[in-house]
MMTF fields as JSON, N, C-alpha, C and O atoms, coordinates in Angstrom:
{
  "mmtfVersion": "1.0.0",
  "mmtfProducer": "UNKNOWN",
  "numBonds": 351,
  "numAtoms": 352,
  "numGroups": 88,
  "numChains": 1,
  "numModels": 1,
  "chainsPerModel": [1],
  "groupsPerChain": [88],
  "chainIdList": ["A"],
  "bondAtomList": [4, 2, 8, 6, 12, 10, 16, 14, 20, 18, 24, 22, 28, 26, 32, 30, 36, 34, 40, 38, 44, 42, 48, 46, 52, 50, 56, 54, 60, 58, 64, 62, 68, 66, 72, 70, 76, 74, 80, 78, 84, 82, 88, 86, 92, 90, 96, 94, 100, 98, 104, 102, 108, 106, 112, 110, 116, 114, 120, 118, 124, 122, 128, 126, 132, 130, 136, 134, 140, 138, 144, 142, 148, 146, 152, 150, 156, 154, 160, 158, 164, 162, 168, 166, 172, 170, 176, 174, 180, 178, 184, 182, 188, 186, 192, 190, 196, 194, 200, 198, 204, 202, 208, 206, 212, 210, 216, 214, 220, 218, 224, 222, 228, 226, 232, 230, 236, 234, 240, 238, 244, 242, 248, 246, 252, 250, 256, 254, 260, 258, 264, 262, 268, 266, 272, 270, 276, 274, 280, 278, 284, 282, 288, 286, 292, 290, 296, 294, 300, 298, 304, 302, 308, 306, 312, 310, 316, 314, 320, 318, 324, 322, 328, 326, 332, 330, 336, 334, 340, 338, 344, 342, 348, 346],
  "bondOrderList": [1, 1, 1, 1, 1, 1, 1, 1, 1, 1, 1, 1, 1, 1, 1, 1, 1, 1, 1, 1, 1, 1, 1, 1, 1, 1, 1, 1, 1, 1, 1, 1, 1, 1, 1, 1, 1, 1, 1, 1, 1, 1, 1, 1, 1, 1, 1, 1, 1, 1, 1, 1, 1, 1, 1, 1, 1, 1, 1, 1, 1, 1, 1, 1, 1, 1, 1, 1, 1, 1, 1, 1, 1, 1, 1, 1, 1, 1, 1, 1, 1, 1, 1, 1, 1, 1, 1],
  "groupList": [{"groupName": "MET", "atomNameList": ["N", "CA", "C", "O"], "elementList": ["N", "C", "C", "O"], "formalChargeList": [0, 0, 0, 0], "bondAtomList": [1, 0, 2, 1, 3, 2], "bondOrderList": [1, 1, 2], "singleLetterCode": "M", "chemCompType": "L-PEPTIDE LINKING"}, {"groupName": "CYS", "atomNameList": ["N", "CA", "C", "O"], "elementList": ["N", "C", "C", "O"], "formalChargeList": [0, 0, 0, 0], "bondAtomList": [1, 0, 2, 1, 3, 2], "bondOrderList": [1, 1, 2], "singleLetterCode": "C", "chemCompType": "L-PEPTIDE LINKING"}, {"groupName": "ARG", "atomNameList": ["N", "CA", "C", "O"], "elementList": ["N", "C", "C", "O"], "formalChargeList": [0, 0, 0, 0], "bondAtomList": [1, 0, 2, 1, 3, 2], "bondOrderList": [1, 1, 2], "singleLetterCode": "R", "chemCompType": "L-PEPTIDE LINKING"}, {"groupName": "THR", "atomNameList": ["N", "CA", "C", "O"], "elementList": ["N", "C", "C", "O"], "formalChargeList": [0, 0, 0, 0], "bondAtomList": [1, 0, 2, 1, 3, 2], "bondOrderList": [1, 1, 2], "singleLetterCode": "T", "chemCompType": "L-PEPTIDE LINKING"}, {"groupName": "ALA", "atomNameList": ["N", "CA", "C", "O"], "elementList": ["N", "C", "C", "O"], "formalChargeList": [0, 0, 0, 0], "bondAtomList": [1, 0, 2, 1, 3, 2], "bondOrderList": [1, 1, 2], "singleLetterCode": "A", "chemCompType": "L-PEPTIDE LINKING"}, {"groupName": "SER", "atomNameList": ["N", "CA", "C", "O"], "elementList": ["N", "C", "C", "O"], "formalChargeList": [0, 0, 0, 0], "bondAtomList": [1, 0, 2, 1, 3, 2], "bondOrderList": [1, 1, 2], "singleLetterCode": "S", "chemCompType": "L-PEPTIDE LINKING"}, {"groupName": "PRO", "atomNameList": ["N", "CA", "C", "O"], "elementList": ["N", "C", "C", "O"], "formalChargeList": [0, 0, 0, 0], "bondAtomList": [1, 0, 2, 1, 3, 2], "bondOrderList": [1, 1, 2], "singleLetterCode": "P", "chemCompType": "L-PEPTIDE LINKING"}, {"groupName": "VAL", "atomNameList": ["N", "CA", "C", "O"], "elementList": ["N", "C", "C", "O"], "formalChargeList": [0, 0, 0, 0], "bondAtomList": [1, 0, 2, 1, 3, 2], "bondOrderList": [1, 1, 2], "singleLetterCode": "V", "chemCompType": "L-PEPTIDE LINKING"}, {"groupName": "GLN", "atomNameList": ["N", "CA", "C", "O"], "elementList": ["N", "C", "C", "O"], "formalChargeList": [0, 0, 0, 0], "bondAtomList": [1, 0, 2, 1, 3, 2], "bondOrderList": [1, 1, 2], "singleLetterCode": "Q", "chemCompType": "L-PEPTIDE LINKING"}, {"groupName": "LEU", "atomNameList": ["N", "CA", "C", "O"], "elementList": ["N", "C", "C", "O"], "formalChargeList": [0, 0, 0, 0], "bondAtomList": [1, 0, 2, 1, 3, 2], "bondOrderList": [1, 1, 2], "singleLetterCode": "L", "chemCompType": "L-PEPTIDE LINKING"}, {"groupName": "LYS", "atomNameList": ["N", "CA", "C", "O"], "elementList": ["N", "C", "C", "O"], "formalChargeList": [0, 0, 0, 0], "bondAtomList": [1, 0, 2, 1, 3, 2], "bondOrderList": [1, 1, 2], "singleLetterCode": "K", "chemCompType": "L-PEPTIDE LINKING"}, {"groupName": "GLY", "atomNameList": ["N", "CA", "C", "O"], "elementList": ["N", "C", "C", "O"], "formalChargeList": [0, 0, 0, 0], "bondAtomList": [1, 0, 2, 1, 3, 2], "bondOrderList": [1, 1, 2], "singleLetterCode": "G", "chemCompType": "PEPTIDE LINKING"}, {"groupName": "PHE", "atomNameList": ["N", "CA", "C", "O"], "elementList": ["N", "C", "C", "O"], "formalChargeList": [0, 0, 0, 0], "bondAtomList": [1, 0, 2, 1, 3, 2], "bondOrderList": [1, 1, 2], "singleLetterCode": "F", "chemCompType": "L-PEPTIDE LINKING"}, {"groupName": "TYR", "atomNameList": ["N", "CA", "C", "O"], "elementList": ["N", "C", "C", "O"], "formalChargeList": [0, 0, 0, 0], "bondAtomList": [1, 0, 2, 1, 3, 2], "bondOrderList": [1, 1, 2], "singleLetterCode": "Y", "chemCompType": "L-PEPTIDE LINKING"}, {"groupName": "ILE", "atomNameList": ["N", "CA", "C", "O"], "elementList": ["N", "C", "C", "O"], "formalChargeList": [0, 0, 0, 0], "bondAtomList": [1, 0, 2, 1, 3, 2], "bondOrderList": [1, 1, 2], "singleLetterCode": "I", "chemCompType": "L-PEPTIDE LINKING"}, {"groupName": "GLU", "atomNameList": ["N", "CA", "C", "O"], "elementList": ["N", "C", "C", "O"], "formalChargeList": [0, 0, 0, 0], "bondAtomList": [1, 0, 2, 1, 3, 2], "bondOrderList": [1, 1, 2], "singleLetterCode": "E", "chemCompType": "L-PEPTIDE LINKING"}, {"groupName": "HIS", "atomNameList": ["N", "CA", "C", "O"], "elementList": ["N", "C", "C", "O"], "formalChargeList": [0, 0, 0, 0], "bondAtomList": [1, 0, 2, 1, 3, 2], "bondOrderList": [1, 1, 2], "singleLetterCode": "H", "chemCompType": "L-PEPTIDE LINKING"}, {"groupName": "ASN", "atomNameList": ["N", "CA", "C", "O"], "elementList": ["N", "C", "C", "O"], "formalChargeList": [0, 0, 0, 0], "bondAtomList": [1, 0, 2, 1, 3, 2], "bondOrderList": [1, 1, 2], "singleLetterCode": "N", "chemCompType": "L-PEPTIDE LINKING"}, {"groupName": "TRP", "atomNameList": ["N", "CA", "C", "O"], "elementList": ["N", "C", "C", "O"], "formalChargeList": [0, 0, 0, 0], "bondAtomList": [1, 0, 2, 1, 3, 2], "bondOrderList": [1, 1, 2], "singleLetterCode": "W", "chemCompType": "L-PEPTIDE LINKING"}, {"groupName": "ASP", "atomNameList": ["N", "CA", "C", "O"], "elementList": ["N", "C", "C", "O"], "formalChargeList": [0, 0, 0, 0], "bondAtomList": [1, 0, 2, 1, 3, 2], "bondOrderList": [1, 1, 2], "singleLetterCode": "D", "chemCompType": "L-PEPTIDE LINKING"}],
  "groupTypeList": [0, 1, 2, 1, 3, 3, 4, 5, 4, 6, 7, 8, 9, 7, 10, 8, 11, 9, 12, 6, 1, 5, 6, 7, 13, 6, 4, 9, 4, 14, 5, 9, 15, 0, 9, 15, 12, 4, 7, 3, 9, 12, 7, 16, 9, 4, 6, 17, 15, 4, 4, 18, 1, 19, 4, 9, 3, 0, 12, 9, 5, 10, 2, 11, 16, 7, 12, 17, 4, 10, 19, 5, 12, 16, 2, 2, 12, 11, 3, 4, 9, 16, 8, 13, 8, 7, 9, 14],
  "groupIdList": [1, 2, 3, 4, 5, 6, 7, 8, 9, 10, 11, 12, 13, 14, 15, 16, 17, 18, 19, 20, 21, 22, 23, 24, 25, 26, 27, 28, 29, 30, 31, 32, 33, 34, 35, 36, 37, 38, 39, 40, 41, 42, 43, 44, 45, 46, 47, 48, 49, 50, 51, 52, 53, 54, 55, 56, 57, 58, 59, 60, 61, 62, 63, 64, 65, 66, 67, 68, 69, 70, 71, 72, 73, 74, 75, 76, 77, 78, 79, 80, 81, 82, 83, 84, 85, 86, 87, 88],
  "secStructList": [7, 7, 7, 7, 7, 7, 7, 7, 2, 2, 2, 2, 2, 2, 2, 6, 6, 3, 3, 3, 1, 1, 1, 1, 1, 7, 1, 7, 3, 3, 3, 2, 2, 2, 2, 2, 2, 2, 2, 2, 2, 2, 2, 2, 1, 7, 7, 7, 2, 2, 2, 2, 2, 2, 2, 2, 2, 2, 2, 2, 2, 6, 6, 6, 7, 7, 7, 1, 1, 6, 6, 2, 2, 2, 2, 2, 2, 2, 2, 2, 2, 2, 2, 2, 2, 2, 2, 7],
  "xCoordList": [0.823, 0.0, 0.875, 1.861, 0.518, 1.26, 0.666, -0.527, 1.464, 1.015, 1.626, 2.331, 1.35, 1.897, 1.149, -0.079, 1.884, 1.265, 1.788, 2.96, 0.91, 1.289, 1.686, 0.958, 2.828, 3.305, 2.432, 1.87, 2.326, 1.525, 2.152, 3.328, 1.36, 1.841, 3.085, 4.05, 3.106, 4.32, 5.563, 6.642, 5.425, 6.565, 7.037, 8.239, 6.1, 6.461, 7.185, 8.148, 6.718, 7.357, 8.793, 9.704, 8.988, 10.333, 11.27, 12.434, 10.782, 11.603, 12.006, 13.009, 11.224, 11.52, 12.332, 12.592, 12.737, 13.543, 12.719, 13.219, 11.454, 10.559, 10.041, 9.902, 9.753, 9.244, 7.823, 7.594, 6.85, 5.46, 5.197, 5.78, 4.316, 3.946, 2.839, 2.462, 2.327, 1.313, 1.609, 1.936, 1.499, 1.84, 0.793, 1.089, -0.423, -1.482, -1.851, -1.68, -2.352, -2.759, -1.996, -2.554, -0.738, 0.062, -0.419, -0.549, -0.675, -1.051, 0.174, 0.14, 1.241, 2.467, 3.641, 3.571, 4.716, 5.939, 7.112, 7.109, 8.118, 9.287, 10.503, 10.638, 11.364, 12.588, 13.41, 13.563, 13.933, 14.798, 16.036, 16.541, 16.522, 17.679, 17.338, 18.168, 16.113, 15.686, 15.57, 15.941, 15.057, 14.954, 16.34, 16.557, 17.27, 18.638, 19.274, 19.996, 19.001, 19.493, 18.918, 19.646, 17.623, 16.985, 17.58, 17.829, 17.805, 18.411, 19.792, 20.118, 20.595, 21.933, 21.865, 22.622, 20.959, 20.791, 20.416, 20.979, 19.471, 19.003, 20.042, 19.937, 21.028, 22.128, 23.021, 23.586, 23.135, 24.037, 23.349, 24.022, 22.037, 21.273, 20.247, 19.971, 19.694, 18.563, 17.433, 17.128, 16.816, 15.812, 14.498, 13.517, 14.486, 13.292, 12.55, 12.59, 11.887, 11.176, 10.084, 9.879, 9.389, 8.289, 8.817, 8.235, 9.887, 10.441, 10.948, 10.764, 11.583, 12.098, 10.944, 11.022, 9.877, 8.713, 8.017, 7.567, 7.924, 7.321, 8.12, 7.543, 9.444, 10.287, 10.133, 10.038, 10.109, 9.962, 8.573, 8.434, 7.545, 6.191, 6.122, 5.518, 6.734, 6.756, 7.528, 7.104, 8.66, 9.471, 8.652, 8.649, 7.957, 7.169, 5.949, 5.581, 5.309, 4.118, 4.459, 3.64, 5.654, 6.083, 6.299, 6.382, 6.389, 6.584, 5.322, 5.364, 4.185, 2.896, 2.436, 1.391, 3.175, 2.787, 2.154, 2.854, 0.835, 0.118, -0.524, -1.094, -0.431, -1.035, -2.333, -2.416, -3.348, -4.677, -4.694, -5.167, -4.199, -4.217, -2.902, -1.866, -2.958, -1.77, -0.605, 0.536, -0.893, 0.18, 0.225, 0.829, -0.402, -0.484, 0.902, 1.158, 1.787, 3.12, 3.908, 4.615, 3.789, 4.529, 4.131, 4.997, 2.832, 2.373, 2.882, 3.407, 2.719, 3.123, 4.632, 5.116, 5.373, 6.827, 7.308, 8.196, 6.717, 7.096, 6.885, 7.723, 5.77, 5.493, 6.504, 7.051, 6.75, 7.704, 9.104, 9.8, 9.523, 10.857, 11.005, 12.029, 9.997, 10.055, 10.16, 11.013, 9.297, 9.324, 10.634, 11.153, 11.174, 12.451, 13.574, 14.417, 13.564, 14.611, 14.506, 15.526, 13.3, 13.109, 13.692, 14.348, 13.449, 13.93, 15.445, 16.057, 16.062, 17.51, 18.205, 19.435],
  "yCoordList": [-1.176, 0.0, 1.249, 1.326, 2.19, 3.448, 4.454, 4.751, 4.958, 5.994, 7.326, 7.972, 7.708, 8.944, 10.142, 10.147, 11.115, 12.363, 13.481, 13.513, 14.374, 15.502, 16.656, 17.016, 17.225, 18.365, 19.575, 19.698, 20.457, 21.674, 22.556, 22.409, 23.461, 24.357, 25.129, 25.187, 25.732, 26.448, 25.56, 25.995, 24.333, 23.413, 23.075, 23.031, 22.838, 22.539, 23.723, 23.536, 24.947, 26.141, 26.286, 26.556, 26.104, 26.24, 25.199, 25.497, 24.006, 22.962, 23.342, 22.849, 24.218, 24.684, 25.98, 26.543, 26.459, 27.675, 28.949, 30.027, 28.827, 29.98, 30.134, 29.149, 31.378, 31.645, 32.168, 33.173, 31.498, 31.915, 33.244, 33.527, 34.046, 35.319, 35.144, 36.099, 33.943, 33.612, 32.199, 31.324, 31.967, 30.64, 29.565, 28.379, 29.946, 28.956, 28.774, 27.687, 29.825, 29.761, 30.799, 31.846, 30.54, 31.551, 31.774, 30.836, 33.036, 33.406, 33.911, 34.066, 34.162, 34.681, 34.102, 33.931, 33.8, 33.312, 34.083, 34.441, 34.335, 35.104, 34.183, 33.357, 34.328, 33.543, 33.774, 34.908, 32.691, 32.83, 33.657, 34.393, 33.535, 34.325, 35.817, 36.655, 36.151, 37.553, 38.109, 39.254, 37.301, 37.748, 37.963, 38.934, 37.076, 37.241, 38.502, 39.219, 38.767, 39.998, 41.225, 42.18, 41.208, 42.344, 42.557, 43.695, 41.484, 41.598, 42.239, 43.154, 41.765, 42.32, 43.779, 44.614, 44.08, 45.451, 46.388, 47.476, 45.973, 46.84, 46.991, 47.908, 46.114, 46.29, 47.452, 48.172, 47.619, 48.625, 49.926, 50.92, 49.933, 51.131, 51.419, 50.579, 52.612, 52.893, 51.937, 51.806, 51.277, 50.264, 50.872, 50.922, 51.326, 51.905, 50.832, 50.779, 49.997, 48.856, 49.3, 48.662, 50.387, 50.868, 51.279, 50.898, 52.035, 52.477, 51.292, 51.244, 50.34, 49.163, 48.35, 47.884, 48.184, 47.434, 48.165, 47.528, 49.493, 50.262, 50.082, 49.886, 50.147, 49.973, 48.568, 48.403, 47.573, 46.191, 45.962, 45.24, 46.573, 46.46, 47.043, 46.444, 48.205, 48.806, 47.918, 47.725, 47.38, 46.485, 45.267, 44.892, 44.655, 43.463, 43.785, 42.99, 44.944, 45.289, 45.485, 45.187, 45.982, 46.132, 44.776, 44.683, 43.737, 42.391, 41.54, 40.317, 42.217, 41.528, 40.993, 40.345, 41.239, 40.762, 41.931, 42.787, 41.955, 43.079, 42.642, 41.554, 43.485, 43.225, 44.004, 45.138, 43.404, 44.021, 45.3, 46.332, 45.25, 46.42, 47.185, 46.612, 48.473, 49.32, 48.839, 48.784, 48.498, 48.102, 46.593, 46.132, 45.834, 44.385, 43.747, 42.978, 44.055, 43.461, 43.937, 43.151, 45.217, 45.754, 45.035, 44.646, 44.855, 44.161, 42.721, 42.252, 42.033, 40.625, 40.47, 39.606, 41.308, 41.228, 41.571, 40.91, 42.608, 43.0, 41.87, 41.637, 41.169, 40.034, 38.917, 38.372, 38.58, 37.508, 37.874, 37.039, 39.108, 39.547, 39.489, 39.031, 39.946, 39.915, 38.474, 38.171, 37.587, 36.193, 35.513, 34.708, 35.831, 35.281, 35.72, 34.917, 37.013, 37.524, 36.893, 36.637, 36.643, 35.972, 34.564, 34.118, 33.868, 32.49, 32.39, 31.46, 33.367, 33.262, 33.869, 33.88],
  "zCoordList": [0.0, 0.0, 0.0, 0.732, -0.797, -0.874, 0.101, 0.042, 0.964, 1.901, 1.49, 2.266, 0.292, -0.255, 0.313, 0.4, 0.682, 1.134, 0.253, -0.12, -0.062, -0.897, 0.003, 0.928, -0.27, 0.517, 0.222, -0.866, 1.19, 1.013, -0.06, -0.393, -0.588, -1.643, -1.203, -1.965, 0.007, 0.41, 0.446, 0.047, 0.915, 0.974, -0.441, -0.7, -1.348, -2.728, -3.368, -4.11, -3.078, -3.634, -3.137, -3.92, -1.83, -1.262, -1.874, -2.142, -2.091, -2.719, -4.14, -4.656, -4.775, -6.13, -6.138, -7.201, -4.938, -4.861, -4.834, -5.157, -4.448, -4.374, -2.953, -2.227, -2.552, -1.211, -1.333, -2.006, -0.687, -0.804, -0.089, 0.958, -0.669, -0.046, 0.988, 1.669, 1.102, 2.098, 2.588, 1.787, 3.89, 4.404, 4.129, 4.276, 3.732, 3.544, 2.071, 1.519, 1.438, 0.028, -0.775, -1.103, -1.1, -1.798, -3.232, -4.019, -3.542, -4.906, -5.667, -6.887, -4.935, -5.527, -4.755, -3.538, -5.465, -4.823, -5.408, -6.585, -4.571, -4.968, -4.929, -4.026, -5.89, -5.945, -4.675, -4.222, -4.11, -2.937, -3.272, -2.425, -4.504, -4.921, -4.971, -4.617, -5.411, -5.439, -4.02, -3.765, -3.108, -1.713, -1.114, -0.389, -1.407, -0.908, -1.493, -0.8, -2.771, -3.403, -2.702, -2.432, -2.406, -1.737, -0.344, 0.055, 0.389, 1.721, 1.605, 2.361, 0.668, 0.462, 0.03, 0.523, -0.889, -1.367, -0.226, -0.104, 0.608, 1.684, 2.804, 3.618, 2.85, 3.801, 3.35, 4.173, 2.032, 1.477, 1.074, 0.801, 1.034, 0.681, 1.766, 2.623, 1.713, 2.597, 2.207, 1.021, 3.164, 2.836, 2.346, 3.087, 1.108, 0.53, -0.247, -1.476, 0.495, -0.068, -1.047, -2.08, -0.724, -1.578, -2.956, -3.972, -3.007, -4.29, -5.099, -6.315, -4.435, -5.125, -5.711, -6.848, -4.932, -5.41, -6.558, -7.511, -6.479, -7.576, -8.857, -9.927, -8.757, -9.94, -10.518, -11.734, -9.663, -10.134, -10.729, -11.716, -10.134, -10.674, -12.083, -12.972, -12.29, -13.63, -14.604, -15.743, -14.154, -14.983, -15.414, -16.587, -14.448, -14.747, -15.603, -16.467, -15.378, -16.159, -17.635, -18.504, -17.922, -19.314, -19.982, -21.207, -19.173, -19.694, -19.561, -19.696, -19.29, -19.265, -17.93, -17.863, -16.867, -15.53, -14.778, -14.237, -14.752, -14.154, -12.841, -12.753, -11.835, -10.527, -10.428, -10.9, -9.816, -9.735, -8.911, -9.386, -7.718, -6.837, -6.955, -7.292, -6.675, -6.83, -5.963, -6.423, -4.724, -3.804, -3.571, -2.602, -4.441, -4.276, -4.172, -3.245, -5.101, -5.084, -3.87, -3.24, -3.54, -2.395, -1.108, -0.324, -0.887, 0.321, 0.344, 1.354, -0.774, -0.824, -0.702, 0.028, -1.417, -1.346, 0.066, 0.603, 0.661, 2.026, 3.015, 3.887, 2.885, 3.768, 3.552, 4.511, 2.295, 1.994, 2.465, 3.042, 2.225, 2.64, 4.157, 4.664, 4.877, 6.341, 6.848, 7.682, 6.347, 6.793, 6.426, 7.199, 5.253, 4.813, 5.76, 6.16, 6.108, 7.002, 8.387, 9.029, 8.847, 10.14, 10.082, 11.023, 8.976, 8.857, 8.721, 9.246, 8.003, 7.846, 9.035, 9.093]
}
């Protein structure tokens, strides 16, 4: 008999090198490498998370990735970055 269990979505994302923006039902995941880059960047610059997220949102929107709410990415990225920093 197979007693296979399926890992939760957040666990599956982390195994793929992505960090979920929500611990239960993640609608967005951020690359662990991108989070590490942001941590390193904010060590060397003033931590202007809002400006960085606005710039990245504009960059992504020009490539077809549009977020519904104005601050949607900023909120999600801020949550993921905070949880990532707590874990590391």
